[in-house]
């Protein structure tokens, strides 16, 4: 969904609008800047508060997360709307070009920086048919972190290594009424 990125005091007060047309956002550590995803003119853009474009696609961008050191932005790049196939991407805030860390996932959702800040953790479906928790380093070295039957969705990872993970259950049913 598209809305307005706003800043709001924790204690009391009204939200102060920052930028219109924002799909998602995250704060850049150690600064007052935010990284936002906006859809305009048929393209989805990853921008620093609407000023600098870091990445642009005709597909869509999700799960934008800035690194704890404020140097990088990790995100999921989906090639076609609304397909959730995609790649895990990394772009530097100091001008480093966007690059693919892990590619070709059948279903890709959920992303967070790992406990050390050196890996990006995400949940994705490969050939196994189930979405599992995975990690990839900034250099592109990938590993599986956790697997269980069904689909997992990553929501967050703390510095202490606590993981907020959902086990998704899809139910399909039908009901029939007897003829009268």
mmCIF file of C-alpha atoms in Angstrom:
data_model
loop_
_atom_site.group_PDB
_atom_site.id
_atom_site.type_symbol
_atom_site.label_atom_id
_atom_site.label_comp_id
_atom_site.label_asym_id
_atom_site.label_seq_id
_atom_site.Cartn_x
_atom_site.Cartn_y
_atom_site.Cartn_z
ATOM 1 C CA UNK A 1 0.000 0.000 0.000
ATOM 2 C CA UNK A 2 1.068 3.570 -0.648
ATOM 3 C CA UNK A 3 0.961 6.294 2.000
ATOM 4 C CA UNK A 4 2.798 9.191 3.596
ATOM 5 C CA UNK A 5 6.051 8.690 5.493
ATOM 6 C CA UNK A 6 5.750 10.692 8.711
ATOM 7 C CA UNK A 7 7.688 11.283 11.889
ATOM 8 C CA UNK A 8 5.799 11.101 15.172
ATOM 9 C CA UNK A 9 6.939 11.709 18.758
ATOM 10 C CA UNK A 10 6.792 8.611 20.962
ATOM 11 C CA UNK A 11 5.145 10.387 23.883
ATOM 12 C CA UNK A 12 2.555 12.733 22.374
ATOM 13 C CA UNK A 13 1.914 14.918 19.384
ATOM 14 C CA UNK A 14 0.727 14.742 15.827
ATOM 15 C CA UNK A 15 2.611 13.040 13.002
ATOM 16 C CA UNK A 16 4.768 15.341 10.864
ATOM 17 C CA UNK A 17 4.620 14.351 7.164
ATOM 18 C CA UNK A 18 7.995 13.774 5.493
ATOM 19 C CA UNK A 19 7.227 12.406 2.016
ATOM 20 C CA UNK A 20 4.162 11.398 -0.023
ATOM 21 C CA UNK A 21 3.682 8.262 -2.134
ATOM 22 C CA UNK A 22 5.818 5.945 0.013
ATOM 23 C CA UNK A 23 5.386 2.150 -0.088
ATOM 24 C CA UNK A 24 7.957 1.395 2.632
ATOM 25 C CA UNK A 25 10.806 3.085 4.489
ATOM 26 C CA UNK A 26 13.636 2.573 6.985
ATOM 27 C CA UNK A 27 15.869 4.938 8.945
ATOM 28 C CA UNK A 28 19.561 5.205 8.124
ATOM 29 C CA UNK A 29 21.499 4.475 11.324
ATOM 30 C CA UNK A 30 23.440 7.440 12.696
ATOM 31 C CA UNK A 31 21.546 10.046 10.647
ATOM 32 C CA UNK A 32 18.143 11.651 10.281
ATOM 33 C CA UNK A 33 17.777 10.339 6.716
ATOM 34 C CA UNK A 34 15.291 7.707 5.625
ATOM 35 C CA UNK A 35 15.418 5.332 2.690
ATOM 36 C CA UNK A 36 12.056 5.017 0.930
ATOM 37 C CA UNK A 37 10.432 2.961 -1.804
ATOM 38 C CA UNK A 38 8.180 4.939 -4.149
ATOM 39 C CA UNK A 39 6.310 4.009 -7.332
ATOM 40 C CA UNK A 40 6.234 6.738 -10.019
ATOM 41 C CA UNK A 41 5.914 6.849 -13.796
ATOM 42 C CA UNK A 42 5.784 3.042 -14.110
ATOM 43 C CA UNK A 43 8.970 2.482 -12.074
ATOM 44 C CA UNK A 44 9.658 1.569 -8.469
ATOM 45 C CA UNK A 45 12.522 3.535 -6.972
ATOM 46 C CA UNK A 46 14.640 3.087 -3.858
ATOM 47 C CA UNK A 47 15.540 6.611 -2.759
ATOM 48 C CA UNK A 48 17.184 8.493 0.079
ATOM 49 C CA UNK A 49 14.223 10.647 1.251
ATOM 50 C CA UNK A 50 13.110 11.390 -2.313
ATOM 51 C CA UNK A 51 16.451 13.023 -3.261
ATOM 52 C CA UNK A 52 18.877 10.390 -4.470
ATOM 53 C CA UNK A 53 17.799 7.317 -6.441
ATOM 54 C CA UNK A 54 19.768 4.236 -5.325
ATOM 55 C CA UNK A 55 17.946 1.659 -7.489
ATOM 56 C CA UNK A 56 15.138 1.666 -10.054
ATOM 57 C CA UNK A 57 13.070 -1.168 -11.541
ATOM 58 C CA UNK A 58 9.952 -1.783 -13.602
ATOM 59 C CA UNK A 59 9.215 -4.558 -11.062
ATOM 60 C CA UNK A 60 8.809 -3.893 -7.351
ATOM 61 C CA UNK A 61 10.932 -3.525 -4.228
ATOM 62 C CA UNK A 62 10.097 -4.853 -0.764
ATOM 63 C CA UNK A 63 11.570 -5.300 2.733
ATOM 64 C CA UNK A 64 14.014 -2.372 2.705
ATOM 65 C CA UNK A 65 16.433 -2.558 5.660
ATOM 66 C CA UNK A 66 19.393 -0.284 6.392
ATOM 67 C CA UNK A 67 22.497 -1.809 7.956
ATOM 68 C CA UNK A 68 23.280 -1.038 11.590
ATOM 69 C CA UNK A 69 26.424 0.863 10.555
ATOM 70 C CA UNK A 70 24.417 3.093 8.180
ATOM 71 C CA UNK A 71 26.529 2.152 5.147
ATOM 72 C CA UNK A 72 24.281 -0.245 3.201
ATOM 73 C CA UNK A 73 20.670 -0.929 2.274
ATOM 74 C CA UNK A 74 19.486 -4.498 1.714
ATOM 75 C CA UNK A 75 16.199 -5.133 -0.077
ATOM 76 C CA UNK A 76 14.234 -7.645 -2.117
ATOM 77 C CA UNK A 77 13.898 -7.001 -5.846
ATOM 78 C CA UNK A 78 10.926 -8.643 -7.545
ATOM 79 C CA UNK A 79 11.055 -8.596 -11.340
ATOM 80 C CA UNK A 80 7.315 -8.488 -12.052
ATOM 81 C CA UNK A 81 4.301 -7.063 -10.229
ATOM 82 C CA UNK A 82 2.774 -8.850 -8.220
ATOM 83 C CA UNK A 83 4.997 -11.966 -8.487
ATOM 84 C CA UNK A 84 7.101 -12.586 -5.341
ATOM 85 C CA UNK A 85 9.958 -14.270 -7.236
ATOM 86 C CA UNK A 86 13.137 -12.303 -6.848
ATOM 87 C CA UNK A 87 16.648 -11.519 -5.728
ATOM 88 C CA UNK A 88 18.278 -10.253 -2.524
ATOM 89 C CA UNK A 89 20.042 -6.975 -3.316
ATOM 90 C CA UNK A 90 22.537 -4.678 -1.608
ATOM 91 C CA UNK A 91 23.373 -1.046 -2.377
ATOM 92 C CA UNK A 92 25.829 1.264 -0.648
ATOM 93 C CA UNK A 93 24.739 4.665 0.619
ATOM 94 C CA UNK A 94 28.112 6.177 -0.312
ATOM 95 C CA UNK A 95 27.551 5.583 -4.032
ATOM 96 C CA UNK A 96 28.400 1.886 -4.400
ATOM 97 C CA UNK A 97 26.407 0.327 -7.238
ATOM 98 C CA UNK A 98 23.517 -2.045 -6.463
ATOM 99 C CA UNK A 99 24.465 -5.715 -6.611
ATOM 100 C CA UNK A 100 22.738 -9.053 -6.330
ATOM 101 C CA UNK A 101 23.661 -11.029 -3.202
ATOM 102 C CA UNK A 102 21.428 -14.052 -3.841
ATOM 103 C CA UNK A 103 19.356 -14.653 -6.988
ATOM 104 C CA UNK A 104 16.576 -16.652 -8.569
ATOM 105 C CA UNK A 105 14.239 -17.391 -5.648
ATOM 106 C CA UNK A 106 10.791 -18.806 -6.469
ATOM 107 C CA UNK A 107 9.183 -17.032 -3.498
ATOM 108 C CA UNK A 108 10.979 -14.356 -1.506
ATOM 109 C CA UNK A 109 9.691 -12.420 1.496
ATOM 110 C CA UNK A 110 11.041 -11.161 4.809
ATOM 111 C CA UNK A 111 14.473 -9.610 5.295
ATOM 112 C CA UNK A 112 16.586 -8.371 8.211
ATOM 113 C CA UNK A 113 20.246 -7.873 9.025
ATOM 114 C CA UNK A 114 21.702 -10.809 10.978
ATOM 115 C CA UNK A 115 22.965 -10.497 14.569
ATOM 116 C CA UNK A 116 26.532 -9.580 13.562
ATOM 117 C CA UNK A 117 25.430 -7.099 10.897
ATOM 118 C CA UNK A 118 27.658 -8.891 8.395
ATOM 119 C CA UNK A 119 24.889 -11.022 6.873
ATOM 120 C CA UNK A 120 21.457 -10.364 5.424
ATOM 121 C CA UNK A 121 18.857 -12.909 6.566
ATOM 122 C CA UNK A 122 15.767 -13.644 4.474
ATOM 123 C CA UNK A 123 13.107 -16.277 3.857
ATOM 124 C CA UNK A 124 12.889 -17.837 0.404
ATOM 125 C CA UNK A 125 11.701 -20.853 -1.551
ATOM 126 C CA UNK A 126 14.155 -22.646 -3.758
ATOM 127 C CA UNK A 127 13.772 -26.140 -5.157
ATOM 128 C CA UNK A 128 12.577 -27.540 -1.801
ATOM 129 C CA UNK A 129 9.052 -26.164 -2.138
ATOM 130 C CA UNK A 130 9.136 -24.629 1.361
ATOM 131 C CA UNK A 131 10.194 -21.114 2.350
ATOM 132 C CA UNK A 132 13.183 -21.466 4.687
ATOM 133 C CA UNK A 133 15.336 -19.034 6.671
ATOM 134 C CA UNK A 134 18.584 -18.242 4.858
ATOM 135 C CA UNK A 135 21.551 -15.900 5.210
ATOM 136 C CA UNK A 136 23.946 -14.322 2.741
ATOM 137 C CA UNK A 137 27.093 -12.347 3.504
ATOM 138 C CA UNK A 138 27.888 -8.971 1.948
ATOM 139 C CA UNK A 139 30.270 -10.903 -0.309
ATOM 140 C CA UNK A 140 27.516 -13.260 -1.495
ATOM 141 C CA UNK A 141 28.329 -16.397 0.524
ATOM 142 C CA UNK A 142 24.964 -18.059 1.234
ATOM 143 C CA UNK A 143 23.833 -20.594 3.837
ATOM 144 C CA UNK A 144 20.627 -22.077 5.195
ATOM 145 C CA UNK A 145 19.898 -21.018 8.794
ATOM 146 C CA UNK A 146 16.680 -22.884 9.628
ATOM 147 C CA UNK A 147 14.230 -25.217 7.905
ATOM 148 C CA UNK A 148 10.957 -26.766 8.965
ATOM 149 C CA UNK A 149 7.925 -28.143 7.139
ATOM 150 C CA UNK A 150 5.761 -25.367 5.690
ATOM 151 C CA UNK A 151 6.576 -21.761 4.881
ATOM 152 C CA UNK A 152 8.435 -19.329 7.113
ATOM 153 C CA UNK A 153 8.432 -15.534 6.956
ATOM 154 C CA UNK A 154 11.183 -13.512 8.631
ATOM 155 C CA UNK A 155 10.113 -10.322 10.420
ATOM 156 C CA UNK A 156 13.228 -9.289 12.363
ATOM 157 C CA UNK A 157 16.532 -10.359 13.960
ATOM 158 C CA UNK A 158 17.973 -8.735 17.096
ATOM 159 C CA UNK A 159 21.649 -8.047 17.781
ATOM 160 C CA UNK A 160 21.438 -10.794 20.415
ATOM 161 C CA UNK A 161 20.344 -13.299 17.755
ATOM 162 C CA UNK A 162 16.654 -13.526 18.641
ATOM 163 C CA UNK A 163 14.605 -14.164 15.507
ATOM 164 C CA UNK A 164 10.998 -13.100 14.915
ATOM 165 C CA UNK A 165 9.704 -15.672 12.445
ATOM 166 C CA UNK A 166 6.183 -16.595 11.334
ATOM 167 C CA UNK A 167 5.132 -20.107 10.332
ATOM 168 C CA UNK A 168 2.596 -19.451 7.589
ATOM 169 C CA UNK A 169 -0.354 -21.767 7.210
ATOM 170 C CA UNK A 170 -2.564 -21.671 4.157
ATOM 171 C CA UNK A 171 -5.967 -23.275 4.424
ATOM 172 C CA UNK A 172 -8.278 -23.959 1.572
ATOM 173 C CA UNK A 173 -11.798 -25.149 2.141
ATOM 174 C CA UNK A 174 -15.134 -25.592 0.488
ATOM 175 C CA UNK A 175 -18.605 -25.814 1.867
ATOM 176 C CA UNK A 176 -21.651 -27.282 0.205
ATOM 177 C CA UNK A 177 -25.272 -26.823 1.093
ATOM 178 C CA UNK A 178 -27.722 -29.608 0.334
ATOM 179 C CA UNK A 179 -30.330 -28.782 -2.338
ATOM 180 C CA UNK A 180 -33.659 -27.575 -0.972
#
